[in-house]
Tab-separated table of C-alpha atoms and ligand atoms in Angstrom:
chain	number	residue	atom	x	y	z
A	1	MET	CA	7.091	-61.621	-139.967
A	2	SER	CA	3.678	-59.917	-140.242
A	3	ARG	CA	3.310	-56.633	-142.090
A	4	ALA	CA	0.964	-53.662	-141.830
A	5	LEU	CA	0.625	-50.990	-144.490
A	6	ILE	CA	-0.595	-47.747	-142.937
A	7	LEU	CA	-1.915	-45.127	-145.350
A	8	LEU	CA	-1.809	-41.547	-144.067
A	9	VAL	CA	-4.568	-39.634	-145.758
A	10	TYR	CA	-6.003	-36.155	-145.457
A	11	ASP	CA	-7.962	-35.057	-148.520
A	12	GLU	CA	-5.997	-37.116	-151.018
A	13	ILE	CA	-8.711	-38.307	-153.357
A	14	VAL	CA	-6.766	-37.581	-156.561
A	15	GLY	CA	-3.581	-39.390	-155.521
A	16	SER	CA	-5.539	-42.174	-153.855
A	17	ARG	CA	-7.458	-42.951	-157.053
A	18	LEU	CA	-4.364	-42.817	-159.254
A	19	LEU	CA	-2.112	-44.860	-156.982
A	20	PHE	CA	-4.450	-47.435	-155.474
A	21	ASP	CA	-3.899	-50.180	-158.044
A	22	ARG	CA	-0.143	-49.892	-157.650
A	23	LEU	CA	-0.153	-50.600	-153.903
A	24	PRO	CA	1.100	-54.144	-153.137
A	25	LEU	CA	-1.804	-54.853	-150.779
A	26	GLN	CA	-1.565	-58.631	-151.177
A	27	ALA	CA	1.874	-58.587	-149.533
A	28	PHE	CA	0.407	-57.216	-146.294
A	29	ASP	CA	-1.379	-58.912	-143.428
A	30	GLU	CA	-3.111	-55.654	-142.548
A	31	VAL	CA	-3.898	-52.480	-144.464
A	32	LEU	CA	-5.195	-49.513	-142.501
A	33	VAL	CA	-6.135	-46.028	-143.595
A	34	VAL	CA	-5.666	-43.280	-141.006
A	35	ASP	CA	-7.770	-40.322	-142.018
A	36	GLY	CA	-7.040	-36.813	-140.802
A	37	GLY	CA	-10.551	-35.477	-141.460
A	38	SER	CA	-10.992	-35.723	-145.226
A	39	THR	CA	-14.019	-34.124	-146.822
A	40	ASP	CA	-13.123	-34.866	-150.454
A	41	GLY	CA	-14.387	-38.448	-150.652
A	42	SER	CA	-11.105	-40.126	-149.654
A	43	VAL	CA	-12.760	-41.998	-146.766
A	44	GLU	CA	-15.597	-43.260	-148.957
A	45	PHE	CA	-13.087	-44.253	-151.646
A	46	TYR	CA	-11.069	-46.490	-149.330
A	47	GLN	CA	-14.172	-47.915	-147.689
A	48	SER	CA	-15.506	-48.833	-151.135
A	49	LYS	CA	-12.285	-50.802	-151.647
A	50	GLY	CA	-12.998	-52.756	-148.474
A	51	LEU	CA	-10.257	-51.147	-146.379
A	52	LYS	CA	-10.577	-50.251	-142.731
A	53	VAL	CA	-10.492	-46.487	-142.151
A	54	VAL	CA	-9.910	-44.958	-138.724
A	55	GLY	CA	-10.209	-41.270	-137.884
A	56	GLN	CA	-8.221	-39.135	-135.473
A	57	GLU	CA	-9.387	-37.561	-132.250
A	58	VAL	CA	-6.252	-35.434	-132.118
A	59	HIS	CA	-5.193	-33.568	-135.259
A	60	GLY	CA	-1.843	-33.849	-136.974
A	61	ARG	CA	0.298	-36.129	-139.087
A	62	GLY	CA	2.381	-37.195	-136.083
A	63	GLU	CA	-0.742	-38.318	-134.278
A	64	ALA	CA	-1.738	-40.224	-137.445
A	65	PHE	CA	1.402	-42.363	-137.104
A	66	ARG	CA	0.452	-43.287	-133.532
A	67	VAL	CA	-3.179	-44.000	-134.450
A	68	GLY	CA	-1.886	-46.302	-137.190
A	69	VAL	CA	0.331	-48.195	-134.793
A	70	ARG	CA	-2.379	-48.476	-132.116
A	71	ASN	CA	-4.875	-49.911	-134.590
A	72	THR	CA	-2.630	-52.596	-136.078
A	73	VAL	CA	-0.803	-55.580	-134.591
A	74	SER	CA	1.793	-56.578	-137.207
A	75	SER	CA	5.486	-56.528	-136.403
A	76	GLN	CA	6.512	-54.553	-139.497
A	77	LEU	CA	4.911	-51.157	-140.112
A	78	VAL	CA	5.130	-49.299	-143.416
A	79	PHE	CA	3.875	-45.708	-143.549
A	80	TYR	CA	2.724	-44.561	-146.974
A	81	SER	CA	1.241	-41.225	-148.084
A	82	PRO	CA	-0.740	-41.484	-151.329
A	83	ASP	CA	-0.266	-37.937	-152.658
A	84	GLY	CA	2.192	-38.711	-155.467
A	85	ASN	CA	5.471	-38.061	-153.664
A	86	GLU	CA	6.063	-41.708	-152.771
A	87	ASP	CA	6.747	-44.445	-155.312
A	88	PRO	CA	4.667	-47.565	-154.547
A	89	GLU	CA	7.498	-49.682	-155.986
A	90	ASP	CA	9.574	-48.797	-152.931
A	91	ILE	CA	7.086	-50.195	-150.406
A	92	LEU	CA	8.310	-53.775	-150.588
A	93	LYS	CA	11.929	-52.664	-150.848
A	94	LEU	CA	11.499	-51.054	-147.421
A	95	CYS	CA	9.998	-54.268	-146.024
A	96	ARG	CA	12.961	-56.216	-147.370
A	97	CYS	CA	15.339	-53.956	-145.433
A	98	LEU	CA	13.529	-54.885	-142.216
A	99	ASP	CA	13.593	-58.569	-143.219
A	100	GLU	CA	17.354	-58.233	-143.531
A	101	GLY	CA	17.769	-56.754	-140.068
A	102	ALA	CA	17.107	-53.024	-140.258
A	103	ASP	CA	15.187	-51.459	-137.378
A	104	ILE	CA	14.051	-48.535	-139.528
A	105	ALA	CA	14.184	-48.301	-143.324
A	106	ILE	CA	13.867	-44.839	-144.888
A	107	ALA	CA	13.205	-43.954	-148.523
A	108	SER	CA	15.808	-41.226	-148.998
A	109	ARG	CA	15.387	-38.290	-151.346
A	110	PHE	CA	19.014	-37.265	-150.959
A	111	MET	CA	21.152	-40.284	-151.871
A	112	LYS	CA	22.854	-41.103	-155.148
A	113	LYS	CA	20.127	-42.214	-157.588
A	114	SER	CA	17.470	-40.320	-155.572
A	115	ARG	CA	15.322	-37.409	-156.682
A	116	ASN	CA	13.520	-34.905	-154.544
A	117	GLU	CA	10.568	-32.815	-155.613
A	118	GLU	CA	12.637	-29.655	-156.027
A	119	ASP	CA	15.498	-31.106	-158.070
A	120	SER	CA	14.292	-29.434	-161.260
A	121	GLN	CA	14.292	-25.987	-159.613
A	122	LEU	CA	17.160	-23.557	-159.318
A	123	LEU	CA	16.339	-22.573	-155.743
A	124	ARG	CA	15.634	-25.646	-153.694
A	125	TRP	CA	14.821	-24.053	-150.349
A	126	ARG	CA	12.872	-26.918	-148.890
A	127	ALA	CA	15.502	-29.457	-149.886
A	128	TRP	CA	18.281	-27.302	-148.455
A	129	VAL	CA	16.478	-26.818	-145.156
A	130	ASN	CA	15.818	-30.565	-145.015
A	131	MET	CA	19.486	-31.315	-145.654
A	132	ALA	CA	20.561	-28.802	-143.008
A	133	PHE	CA	18.321	-30.389	-140.359
A	134	THR	CA	19.658	-33.781	-141.373
A	135	ALA	CA	23.279	-32.648	-141.180
A	136	ILE	CA	22.763	-31.240	-137.673
A	137	ALA	CA	21.106	-34.463	-136.514
A	138	ASN	CA	24.029	-36.482	-137.863
A	139	VAL	CA	26.661	-34.267	-136.267
A	140	LEU	CA	24.950	-34.333	-132.886
A	141	PHE	CA	23.442	-37.781	-132.611
A	142	ARG	CA	24.807	-40.255	-135.137
A	143	LYS	CA	26.366	-43.444	-133.833
A	144	GLY	CA	26.538	-45.411	-137.082
A	145	ARG	CA	26.475	-44.494	-140.759
A	146	TYR	CA	25.461	-41.025	-142.050
A	147	ILE	CA	21.692	-40.798	-142.554
A	148	THR	CA	20.924	-38.783	-145.695
A	149	ASP	CA	17.215	-38.129	-145.117
A	150	THR	CA	16.094	-37.944	-141.500
A	151	ILE	CA	12.835	-36.236	-142.460
A	152	ASN	CA	11.076	-38.274	-145.116
A	153	GLY	CA	8.059	-40.017	-143.652
A	154	PHE	CA	8.087	-42.771	-146.269
A	155	ARG	CA	9.582	-45.453	-144.084
A	156	ALA	CA	9.198	-48.870	-142.518
A	157	VAL	CA	9.701	-49.449	-138.813
A	158	ARG	CA	9.625	-52.435	-136.506
A	159	ARG	CA	6.712	-52.174	-134.098
A	160	GLY	CA	8.963	-52.667	-131.051
A	161	VAL	CA	11.255	-49.889	-132.251
A	162	PHE	CA	8.382	-47.466	-132.819
A	163	GLU	CA	7.023	-48.196	-129.348
A	164	ALA	CA	10.433	-47.932	-127.684
A	165	LEU	CA	11.006	-44.448	-129.096
A	166	ASN	CA	7.986	-43.063	-127.260
A	167	LEU	CA	7.310	-40.380	-129.873
A	168	ASN	CA	5.183	-37.506	-128.632
A	169	GLU	CA	5.288	-35.085	-131.577
A	170	CYS	CA	1.819	-34.475	-133.056
A	171	GLY	CA	2.702	-32.808	-136.339
A	172	PHE	CA	4.984	-33.298	-139.325
A	173	PRO	CA	8.243	-33.309	-137.336
A	174	ILE	CA	7.453	-36.772	-135.931
A	175	GLU	CA	9.692	-38.278	-138.615
A	176	TYR	CA	12.614	-36.112	-137.515
A	177	GLN	CA	11.964	-36.987	-133.883
A	178	MET	CA	11.861	-40.676	-134.781
A	179	SER	CA	15.150	-40.478	-136.682
A	180	ILE	CA	16.964	-38.551	-133.955
A	181	ARG	CA	15.781	-40.795	-131.143
A	182	ALA	CA	16.685	-43.885	-133.159
A	183	MET	CA	20.146	-42.437	-133.860
A	184	LYS	CA	20.669	-41.734	-130.167
A	185	VAL	CA	19.847	-45.308	-129.204
A	186	GLY	CA	21.929	-46.679	-132.057
A	187	PHE	CA	19.117	-48.470	-133.843
A	188	ASN	CA	20.048	-49.829	-137.257
A	189	ILE	CA	18.737	-47.292	-139.805
A	190	VAL	CA	19.000	-48.323	-143.440
A	191	GLU	CA	18.137	-46.124	-146.437
A	192	ILE	CA	17.145	-46.843	-150.010
A	193	PRO	CA	17.180	-44.219	-152.780
A	194	THR	CA	13.753	-43.012	-153.844
A	195	ILE	CA	12.489	-40.931	-156.736
A	196	GLU	CA	10.129	-38.385	-155.207
A	197	GLY	CA	7.225	-37.668	-157.526
A	198	ASP	CA	5.233	-34.468	-157.758
A	199	ARG	CA	1.977	-34.046	-155.861
A	200	LEU	CA	-0.801	-35.478	-158.076
A	201	GLY	CA	-3.638	-33.253	-156.875
A	202	GLY	CA	-5.151	-31.641	-153.832
A	203	GLU	CA	-3.225	-29.346	-151.559
A	204	SER	CA	-0.171	-29.661	-149.378
A	205	LYS	CA	-0.874	-29.771	-145.628
A	206	CYS	CA	2.727	-28.924	-144.907
A	207	ARG	CA	3.149	-25.171	-144.412
A	208	SER	CA	6.879	-24.571	-144.641
A	209	PHE	CA	7.376	-21.924	-141.941
A	210	PRO	CA	5.417	-23.442	-139.040
A	211	VAL	CA	6.621	-26.929	-139.927
A	212	GLY	CA	10.222	-25.663	-140.050
A	213	MET	CA	9.749	-24.108	-136.615
A	214	GLY	CA	8.323	-27.420	-135.442
A	215	HIS	CA	11.506	-29.179	-136.568
A	216	LEU	CA	13.598	-26.646	-134.663
A	217	LYS	CA	11.507	-27.290	-131.557
A	218	VAL	CA	11.977	-31.048	-131.880
A	219	LEU	CA	15.727	-30.593	-132.381
A	220	TRP	CA	16.022	-28.352	-129.334
A	221	GLY	CA	13.959	-30.774	-127.255
A	222	GLU	CA	16.265	-33.638	-128.200
A	223	ILE	CA	19.394	-31.585	-127.456
A	224	LYS	CA	17.980	-30.632	-124.055
A	225	ALA	CA	17.101	-34.244	-123.264
A	226	SER	CA	20.654	-35.343	-124.112
A	227	LEU	CA	22.204	-32.524	-122.070
A	228	LYS	CA	20.123	-33.538	-119.065
A	229	LYS	CA	21.566	-37.049	-119.353
A	230	TRP	CA	25.173	-35.939	-119.805
A	231	LEU	CA	25.322	-33.125	-117.269
A	232	PRO	CA	25.390	-33.842	-113.544
B	301	GTP	N1	-4.037	-38.924	-141.380
B	301	GTP	C1	-3.432	-37.756	-141.612
B	301	GTP	N2	-2.711	-37.583	-142.731
B	301	GTP	C2	-2.110	-36.391	-142.921
B	301	GTP	C3	-2.219	-35.317	-142.004
B	301	GTP	N3	-1.524	-34.256	-142.485
B	301	GTP	C4	-1.008	-34.663	-143.667
B	301	GTP	N4	-1.349	-35.945	-143.930
B	301	GTP	C5	-0.982	-36.769	-145.087
B	301	GTP	O1	0.428	-36.888	-145.047
B	301	GTP	C6	0.952	-36.873	-146.370
B	301	GTP	C7	1.998	-35.794	-146.477
B	301	GTP	O2	1.410	-34.525	-146.391
B	301	GTP	P1	1.738	-33.390	-147.451
B	301	GTP	O3	0.787	-32.290	-147.262
B	301	GTP	O4	1.803	-34.009	-148.805
B	301	GTP	O5	3.168	-32.931	-147.018
B	301	GTP	P2	4.439	-32.867	-147.917
B	301	GTP	O6	4.623	-34.161	-148.631
B	301	GTP	O7	5.535	-32.420	-147.036
B	301	GTP	O8	4.046	-31.698	-148.940
B	301	GTP	P3	3.934	-31.723	-150.546
B	301	GTP	O9	5.316	-31.465	-151.040
B	301	GTP	O10	2.991	-30.659	-150.922
B	301	GTP	O11	3.429	-33.066	-150.984
B	301	GTP	C8	-0.244	-36.730	-147.303
B	301	GTP	O12	-0.659	-38.000	-147.745
B	301	GTP	C9	-1.302	-36.102	-146.409
B	301	GTP	O13	-2.607	-36.405	-146.826
B	301	GTP	C10	-3.015	-35.531	-140.825
B	301	GTP	O14	-3.179	-34.670	-139.975
B	301	GTP	N5	-3.572	-36.763	-140.687
B	302	MG	MG1	3.415	-34.821	-149.989
C-alpha cells in the first residue's frame, strides 16, 4: 500500500523548523507540501529540504486538501499540519489504522487519553462547540460507532474514499464535511487518541466565528441533501 504525507502549510515557519526532524518521511512514498501563500520563508524551508511544494490557485484549507490529493498518487493519504497541534508520533499510527481496514482514521482530541488545546482552561468554548457539532453529526448521520472528533483535520484517508466523498468545501469545515459524508455512507471511521499540543509560533488562520458559521452551513447543507433523498 503506497503512502503520501501531505503537509498543509500557511506561514508555519516556526512549527515547520521545530517539527521537521520528527516527521517519519522515510515511511512515505510521497511527501508533498501544499502552501496556502506563505510569506514567512516556509516555502523556501521545505524546498531546501528537497520537498515538492505546490501552491493554491483557490484560497482555503479545504482547497488545500484537494490540491494535495490531486498532486499525489498514493493510495493512503495522511494530512498533517505542522503548527504544533499535531503529534508527529501519531502519523504512523493513523497509517496502521488504514492498513488494518479503516477507510478514515482520525486523531481524536476528545477520547479517553486525549488532550485538546483548551483542556487547561476553565472555559473551553472552542472544545465545547466542537463537541456540540460532533454530537449533532452523530445523532443525525451515524451508522456505526460514535465518532468523538468529527472536526480534527489530523487524519488519514484512503484515496478512493476521499474521491468518492466529492468534497466541495473550500475552508476549514472540509473535515466536518468529510466526516459527515463518510458517516452517511457508512465508511469505516476509526479514531486514535491524540495529545493536542499548543501552537508553536505564528498565527492561527482559524477565526472562530466565521469558521463556526462555516460548520453550520456545512451541517445544514448535509441535512438538506439527506432530506432531498428521503422525501418524495
Ligand atoms: N495550504 C494551506 N494551509 C492552511 C490554510 N489555512 C490554514 N492552513 C494550515 O492548516 C493548519 C491549521 O490551521 P490553524 O490556523 O492552525 O487552525 P487551528 O489549528 O484550528 O488553530 P490553532 O488552534 O490556532 O492552531 C496550519 O498548519 C495552517 O498553516 C490554507 O488556506 N492553505
Ligand atoms: Mg492549529
